[in-house]
CSV table of C-alpha atoms and ligand atoms in Angstrom, one decimal:
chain,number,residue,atom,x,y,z
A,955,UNK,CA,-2.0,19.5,14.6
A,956,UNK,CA,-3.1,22.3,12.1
A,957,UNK,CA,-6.2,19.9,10.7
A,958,UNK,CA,-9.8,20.4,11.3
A,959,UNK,CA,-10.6,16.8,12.5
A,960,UNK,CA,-14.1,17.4,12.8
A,961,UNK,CA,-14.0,19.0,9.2
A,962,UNK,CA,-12.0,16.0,7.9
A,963,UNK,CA,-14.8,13.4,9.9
A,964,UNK,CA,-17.7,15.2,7.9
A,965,UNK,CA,-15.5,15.3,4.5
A,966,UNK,CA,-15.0,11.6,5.0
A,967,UNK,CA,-18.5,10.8,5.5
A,968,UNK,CA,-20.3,12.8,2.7
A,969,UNK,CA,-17.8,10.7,0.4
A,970,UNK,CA,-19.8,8.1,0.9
A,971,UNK,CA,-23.2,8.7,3.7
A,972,UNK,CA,-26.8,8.3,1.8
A,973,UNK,CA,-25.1,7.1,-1.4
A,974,UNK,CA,-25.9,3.6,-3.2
A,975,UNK,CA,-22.6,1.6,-2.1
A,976,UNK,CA,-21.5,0.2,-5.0
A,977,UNK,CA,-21.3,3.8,-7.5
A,978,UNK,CA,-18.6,5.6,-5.2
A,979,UNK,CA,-16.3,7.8,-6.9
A,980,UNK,CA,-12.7,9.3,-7.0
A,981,UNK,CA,-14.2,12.4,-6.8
A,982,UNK,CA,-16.6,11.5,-3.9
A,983,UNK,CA,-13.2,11.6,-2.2
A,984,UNK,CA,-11.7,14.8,-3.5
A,985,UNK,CA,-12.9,16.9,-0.7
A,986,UNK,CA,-11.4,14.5,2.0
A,987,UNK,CA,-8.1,14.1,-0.1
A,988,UNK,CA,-7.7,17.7,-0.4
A,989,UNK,CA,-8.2,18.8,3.8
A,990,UNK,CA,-5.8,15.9,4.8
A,991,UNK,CA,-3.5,17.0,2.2
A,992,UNK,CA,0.0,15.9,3.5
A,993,UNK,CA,3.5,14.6,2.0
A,994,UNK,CA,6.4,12.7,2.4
A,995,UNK,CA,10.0,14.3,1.9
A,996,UNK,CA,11.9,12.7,-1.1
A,997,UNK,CA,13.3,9.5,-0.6
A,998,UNK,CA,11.2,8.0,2.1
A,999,UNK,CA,8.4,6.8,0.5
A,1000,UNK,CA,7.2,3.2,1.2
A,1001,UNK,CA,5.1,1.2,-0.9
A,1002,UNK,CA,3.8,-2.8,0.4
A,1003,UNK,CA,2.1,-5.2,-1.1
A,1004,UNK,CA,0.6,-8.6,0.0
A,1005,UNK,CA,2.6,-8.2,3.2
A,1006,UNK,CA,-0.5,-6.0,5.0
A,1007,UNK,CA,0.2,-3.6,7.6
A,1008,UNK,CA,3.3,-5.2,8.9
A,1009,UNK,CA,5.3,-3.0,6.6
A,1010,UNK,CA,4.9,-0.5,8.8
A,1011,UNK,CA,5.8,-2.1,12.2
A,1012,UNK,CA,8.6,-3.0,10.2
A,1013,UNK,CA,10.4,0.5,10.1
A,1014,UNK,CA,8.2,1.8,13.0
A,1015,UNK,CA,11.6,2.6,15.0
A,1016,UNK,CA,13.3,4.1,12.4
A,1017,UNK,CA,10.9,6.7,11.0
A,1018,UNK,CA,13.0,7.0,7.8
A,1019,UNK,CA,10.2,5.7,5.4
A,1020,UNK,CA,6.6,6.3,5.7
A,1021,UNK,CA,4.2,4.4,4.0
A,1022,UNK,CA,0.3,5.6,3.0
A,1023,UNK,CA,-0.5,4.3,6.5
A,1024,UNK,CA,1.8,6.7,8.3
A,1025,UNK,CA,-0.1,10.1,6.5
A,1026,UNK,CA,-2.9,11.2,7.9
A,1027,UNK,CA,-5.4,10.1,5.8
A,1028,UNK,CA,-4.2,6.5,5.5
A,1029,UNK,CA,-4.5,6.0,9.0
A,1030,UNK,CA,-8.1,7.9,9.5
A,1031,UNK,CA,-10.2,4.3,8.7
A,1032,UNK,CA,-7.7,1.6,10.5
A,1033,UNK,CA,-8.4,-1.2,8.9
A,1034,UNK,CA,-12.3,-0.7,9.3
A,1035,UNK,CA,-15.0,-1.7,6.1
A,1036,UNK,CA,-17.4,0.9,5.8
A,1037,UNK,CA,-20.5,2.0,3.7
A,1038,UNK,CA,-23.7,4.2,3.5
A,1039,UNK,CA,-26.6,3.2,1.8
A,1040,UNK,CA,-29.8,5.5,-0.6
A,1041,UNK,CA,-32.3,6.7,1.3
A,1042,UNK,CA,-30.3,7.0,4.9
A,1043,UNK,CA,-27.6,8.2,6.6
A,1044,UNK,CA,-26.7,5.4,8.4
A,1045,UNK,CA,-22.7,4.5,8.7
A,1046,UNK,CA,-22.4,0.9,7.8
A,1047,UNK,CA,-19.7,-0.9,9.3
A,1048,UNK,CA,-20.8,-4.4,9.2
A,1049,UNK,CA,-22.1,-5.1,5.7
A,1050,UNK,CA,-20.6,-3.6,2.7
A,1051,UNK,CA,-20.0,-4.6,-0.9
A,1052,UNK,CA,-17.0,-6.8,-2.1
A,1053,UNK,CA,-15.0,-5.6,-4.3
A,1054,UNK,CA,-14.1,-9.0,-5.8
A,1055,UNK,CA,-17.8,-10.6,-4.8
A,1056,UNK,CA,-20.2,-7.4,-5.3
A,1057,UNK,CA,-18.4,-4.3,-7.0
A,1058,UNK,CA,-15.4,-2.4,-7.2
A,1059,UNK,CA,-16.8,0.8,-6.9
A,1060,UNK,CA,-17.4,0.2,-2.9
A,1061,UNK,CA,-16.4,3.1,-0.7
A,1062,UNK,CA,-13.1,0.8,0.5
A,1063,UNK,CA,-12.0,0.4,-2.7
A,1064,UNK,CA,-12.4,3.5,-3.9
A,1065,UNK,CA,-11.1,5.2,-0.6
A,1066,UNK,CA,-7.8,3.0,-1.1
A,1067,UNK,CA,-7.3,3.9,-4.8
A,1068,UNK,CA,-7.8,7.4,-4.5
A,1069,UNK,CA,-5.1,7.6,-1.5
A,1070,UNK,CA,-2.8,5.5,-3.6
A,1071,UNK,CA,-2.8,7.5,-6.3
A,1072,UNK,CA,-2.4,10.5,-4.8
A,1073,UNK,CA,0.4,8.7,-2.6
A,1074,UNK,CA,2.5,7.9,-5.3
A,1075,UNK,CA,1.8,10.2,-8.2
A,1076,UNK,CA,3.6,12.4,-4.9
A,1077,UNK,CA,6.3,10.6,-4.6
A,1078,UNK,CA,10.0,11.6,-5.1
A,1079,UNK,CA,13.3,10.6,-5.1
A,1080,UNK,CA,14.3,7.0,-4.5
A,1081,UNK,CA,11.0,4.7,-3.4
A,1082,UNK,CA,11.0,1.4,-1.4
A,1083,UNK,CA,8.5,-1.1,-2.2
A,1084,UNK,CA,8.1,-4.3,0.2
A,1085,UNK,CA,6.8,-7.5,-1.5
A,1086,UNK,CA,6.1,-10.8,0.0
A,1087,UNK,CA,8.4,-13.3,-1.3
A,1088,UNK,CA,6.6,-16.5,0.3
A,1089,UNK,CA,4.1,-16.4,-2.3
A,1090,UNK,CA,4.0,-17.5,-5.6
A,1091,UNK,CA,3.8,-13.9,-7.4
A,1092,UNK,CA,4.9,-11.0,-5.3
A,1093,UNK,CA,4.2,-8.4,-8.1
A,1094,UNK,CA,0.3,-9.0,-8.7
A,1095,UNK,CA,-0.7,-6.6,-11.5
A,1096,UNK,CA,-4.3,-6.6,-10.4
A,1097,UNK,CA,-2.8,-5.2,-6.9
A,1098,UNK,CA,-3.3,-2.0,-6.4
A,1099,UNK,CA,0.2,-1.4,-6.2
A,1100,UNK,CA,0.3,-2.9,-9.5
A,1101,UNK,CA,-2.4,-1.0,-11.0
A,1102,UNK,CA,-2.6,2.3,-9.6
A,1103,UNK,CA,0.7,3.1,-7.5
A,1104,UNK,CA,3.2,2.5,-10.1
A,1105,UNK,CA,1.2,3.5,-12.5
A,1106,UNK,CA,0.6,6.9,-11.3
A,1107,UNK,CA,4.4,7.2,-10.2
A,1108,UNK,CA,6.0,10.8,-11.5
A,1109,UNK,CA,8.6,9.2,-13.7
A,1110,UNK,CA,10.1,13.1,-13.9
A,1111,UNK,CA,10.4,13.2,-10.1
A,1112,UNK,CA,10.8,9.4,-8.8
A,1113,UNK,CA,14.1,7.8,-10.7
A,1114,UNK,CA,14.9,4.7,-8.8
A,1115,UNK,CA,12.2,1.9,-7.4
A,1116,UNK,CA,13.8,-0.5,-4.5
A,1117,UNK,CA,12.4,-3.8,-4.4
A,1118,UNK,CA,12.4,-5.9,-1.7
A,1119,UNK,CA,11.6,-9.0,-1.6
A,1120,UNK,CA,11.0,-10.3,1.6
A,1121,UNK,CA,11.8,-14.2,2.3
A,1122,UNK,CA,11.6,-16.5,4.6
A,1123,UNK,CA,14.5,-18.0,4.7
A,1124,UNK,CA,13.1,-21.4,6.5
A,1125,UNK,CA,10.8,-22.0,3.5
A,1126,UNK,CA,12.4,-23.8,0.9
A,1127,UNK,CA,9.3,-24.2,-1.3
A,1128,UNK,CA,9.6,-21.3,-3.6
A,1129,UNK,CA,12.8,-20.2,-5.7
A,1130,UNK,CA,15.7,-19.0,-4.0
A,1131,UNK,CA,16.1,-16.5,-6.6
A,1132,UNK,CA,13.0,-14.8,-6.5
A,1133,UNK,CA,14.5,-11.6,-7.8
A,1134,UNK,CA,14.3,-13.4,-10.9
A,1135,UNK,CA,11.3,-14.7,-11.4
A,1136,UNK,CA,8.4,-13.9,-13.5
A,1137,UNK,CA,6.7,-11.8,-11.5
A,1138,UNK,CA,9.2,-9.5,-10.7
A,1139,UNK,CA,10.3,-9.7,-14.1
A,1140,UNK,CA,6.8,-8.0,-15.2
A,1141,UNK,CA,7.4,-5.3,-12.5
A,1142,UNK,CA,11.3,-4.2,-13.8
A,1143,UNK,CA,9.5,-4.0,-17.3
A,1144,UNK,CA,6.9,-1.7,-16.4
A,1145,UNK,CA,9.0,0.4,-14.1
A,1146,UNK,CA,11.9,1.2,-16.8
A,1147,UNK,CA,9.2,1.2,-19.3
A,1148,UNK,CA,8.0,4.8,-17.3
A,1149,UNK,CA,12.3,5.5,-17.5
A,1150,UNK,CA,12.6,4.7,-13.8
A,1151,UNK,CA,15.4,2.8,-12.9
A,1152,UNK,CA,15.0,-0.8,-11.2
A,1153,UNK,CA,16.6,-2.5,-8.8
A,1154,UNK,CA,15.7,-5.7,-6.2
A,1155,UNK,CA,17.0,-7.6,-3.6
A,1156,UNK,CA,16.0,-10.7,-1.3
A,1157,UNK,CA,15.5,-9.3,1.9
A,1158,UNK,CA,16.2,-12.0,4.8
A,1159,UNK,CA,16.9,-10.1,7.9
A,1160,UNK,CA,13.5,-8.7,8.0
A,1161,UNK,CA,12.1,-12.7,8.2
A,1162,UNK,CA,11.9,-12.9,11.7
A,1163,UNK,CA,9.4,-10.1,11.8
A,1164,UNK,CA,7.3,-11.0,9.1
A,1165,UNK,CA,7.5,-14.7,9.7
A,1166,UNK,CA,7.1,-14.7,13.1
A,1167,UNK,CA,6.6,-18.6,13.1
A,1168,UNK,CA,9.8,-19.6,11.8
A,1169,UNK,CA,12.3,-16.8,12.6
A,1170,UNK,CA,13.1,-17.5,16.1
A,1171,UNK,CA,14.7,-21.1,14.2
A,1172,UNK,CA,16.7,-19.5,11.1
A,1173,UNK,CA,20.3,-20.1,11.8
A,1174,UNK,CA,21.9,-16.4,11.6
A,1175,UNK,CA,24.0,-16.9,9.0
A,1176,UNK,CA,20.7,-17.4,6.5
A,1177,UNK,CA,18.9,-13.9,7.9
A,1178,UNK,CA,21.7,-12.4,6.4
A,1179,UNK,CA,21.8,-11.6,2.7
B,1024,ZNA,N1,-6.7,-1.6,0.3
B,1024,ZNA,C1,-6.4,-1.5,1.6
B,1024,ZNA,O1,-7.1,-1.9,2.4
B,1024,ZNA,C2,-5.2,-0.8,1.9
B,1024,ZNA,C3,-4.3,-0.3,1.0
B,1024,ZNA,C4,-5.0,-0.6,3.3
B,1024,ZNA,C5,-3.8,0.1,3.6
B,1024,ZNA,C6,-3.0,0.6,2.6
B,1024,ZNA,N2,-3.2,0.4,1.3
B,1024,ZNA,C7,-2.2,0.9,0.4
B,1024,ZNA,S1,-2.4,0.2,-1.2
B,1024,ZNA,C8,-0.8,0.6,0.9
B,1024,ZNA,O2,-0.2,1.8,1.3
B,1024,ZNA,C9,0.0,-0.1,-0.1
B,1024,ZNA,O3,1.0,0.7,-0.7
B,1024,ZNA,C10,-0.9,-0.7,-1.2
B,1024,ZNA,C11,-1.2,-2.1,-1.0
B,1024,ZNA,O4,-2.2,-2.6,-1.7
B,1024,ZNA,P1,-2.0,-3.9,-2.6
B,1024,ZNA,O5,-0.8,-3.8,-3.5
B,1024,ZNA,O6,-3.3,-4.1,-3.3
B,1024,ZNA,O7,-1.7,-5.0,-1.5
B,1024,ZNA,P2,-2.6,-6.2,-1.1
B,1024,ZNA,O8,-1.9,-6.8,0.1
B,1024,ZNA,O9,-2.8,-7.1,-2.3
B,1024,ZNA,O10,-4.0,-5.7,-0.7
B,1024,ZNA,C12,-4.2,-4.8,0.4
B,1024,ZNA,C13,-5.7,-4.6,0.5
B,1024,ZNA,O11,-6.3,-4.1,-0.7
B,1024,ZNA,C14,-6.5,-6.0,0.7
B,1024,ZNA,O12,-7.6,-5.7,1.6
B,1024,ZNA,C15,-7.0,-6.3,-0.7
B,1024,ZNA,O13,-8.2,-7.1,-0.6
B,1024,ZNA,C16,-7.3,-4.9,-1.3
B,1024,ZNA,N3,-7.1,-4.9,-2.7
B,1024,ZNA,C17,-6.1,-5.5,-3.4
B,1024,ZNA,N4,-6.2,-5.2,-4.7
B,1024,ZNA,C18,-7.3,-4.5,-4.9
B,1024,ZNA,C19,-7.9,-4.3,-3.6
B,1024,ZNA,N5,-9.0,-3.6,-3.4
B,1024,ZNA,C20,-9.7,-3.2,-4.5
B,1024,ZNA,N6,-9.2,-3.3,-5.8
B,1024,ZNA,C21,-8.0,-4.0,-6.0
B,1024,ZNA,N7,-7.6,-4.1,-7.3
């Protein structure tokens, strides 16, 4: 209620307006970052990854976590792609540079990155990160939870990091202990490489809302843990 919306809309464009798509910068987004400024209390900071914005329906009743999306400035560009371009000042929503297929440095990217590292590196307390366990690896290094969120965590401020992996229990395909596996494996090295404290845990009841398809047919006692 105290922000300048129309300020924040014109910080948010000159991030990006009459500037060649594909050379964005962190600091392109410094005057946005700084006018939405905003934090989470300690404890109750979410992190996702590969399991998109359900994460956030998931505890929408609750209201004890809050992910990036929940903050102000994470929710400004709901789930739009956008762009400018040299020599206008056009607002591109339709065609705009990949950043696996074109460049990295595309406004998106760059938007995402900067808000993810300022999201984390203010994080404190205990911190709760989702991750899909119906994929092969549900700590991708290349993420950019892997590659800027807990890399930018204050290890003097965060001291524990809750995984939780979240399985469907109808799919049989992948291992049971996921908690164990490679992947994961990488992530409790890096975290209590920074002196943070690890922990994870196989997370069944929340199946039915991120598998929509096969929770209404899990037996009960499997949603359990
Ligand atoms: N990037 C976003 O569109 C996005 C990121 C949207 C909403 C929220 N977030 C942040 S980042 C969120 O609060 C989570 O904590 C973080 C999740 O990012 P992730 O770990 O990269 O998860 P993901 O499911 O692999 O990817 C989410 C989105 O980011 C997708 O659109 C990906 O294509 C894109 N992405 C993933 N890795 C990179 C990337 N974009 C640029 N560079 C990357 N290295």
């Amino acid at each position: 209620r105290e922000k300048n919306c129309k300020e924040i809309w014109k910080a948010f464009k000159n991030s990006f307006i009459s500037k060649d798509p594909c050379s964005i910068t962190e600091e392109d987004y410094l005057p946005l970052m700084k006018l939405t400024n905003q934090t989470v209390p300690c404890h109750q900071t979410l992190f996702w990854s590969k399991i998109p914005t359900l994460a956030r329906q998931l505890f929408q009743d609750q209201r004890k976590v809050f992910s990036l999306e929940d903050l102000l400035l994470g929710s400004i560009t709901g789930g739009l792609t956008w762009c400018g371009s040299r020599g206008t000042s056009e607002m591109n929503y339709q065609s705009c540079p990949d950043w696996r297929k074109d460049c990295s440095n595309n406004p998106v990217s760059v938007f995402w990155k900067t808000a993810s590292k300022k999201f984390a590196a203010d994080a404190c307390g205990e911190v709760l990160a989702l991750l899909n366990g119906s994929i092969p690896e549900p700590f991708d290094r290349n993420s950019i939870f892997g590659s800027v969120e807990i890399l930018n965590l204050n290890s003097k401020a965060v001291h524990l990091l809750q995984a939780w992996v979240i399985h469907d229990a109808g799919d049989s395909s992948f291992p049971r202990d996921s908690c164990l596996s490679s992947s994961i494996n990488d992530l409790k090295s890096i975290i209590t490489e920074r002196n943070i404290r690890f922990t994870c845990q196989k997370e069944y009841r929340l199946a039915r809302k991120v598998f929509p398809a096969h929770g209404p047919h899990l037996p009960s006692c499997q949603i359990l843990m």
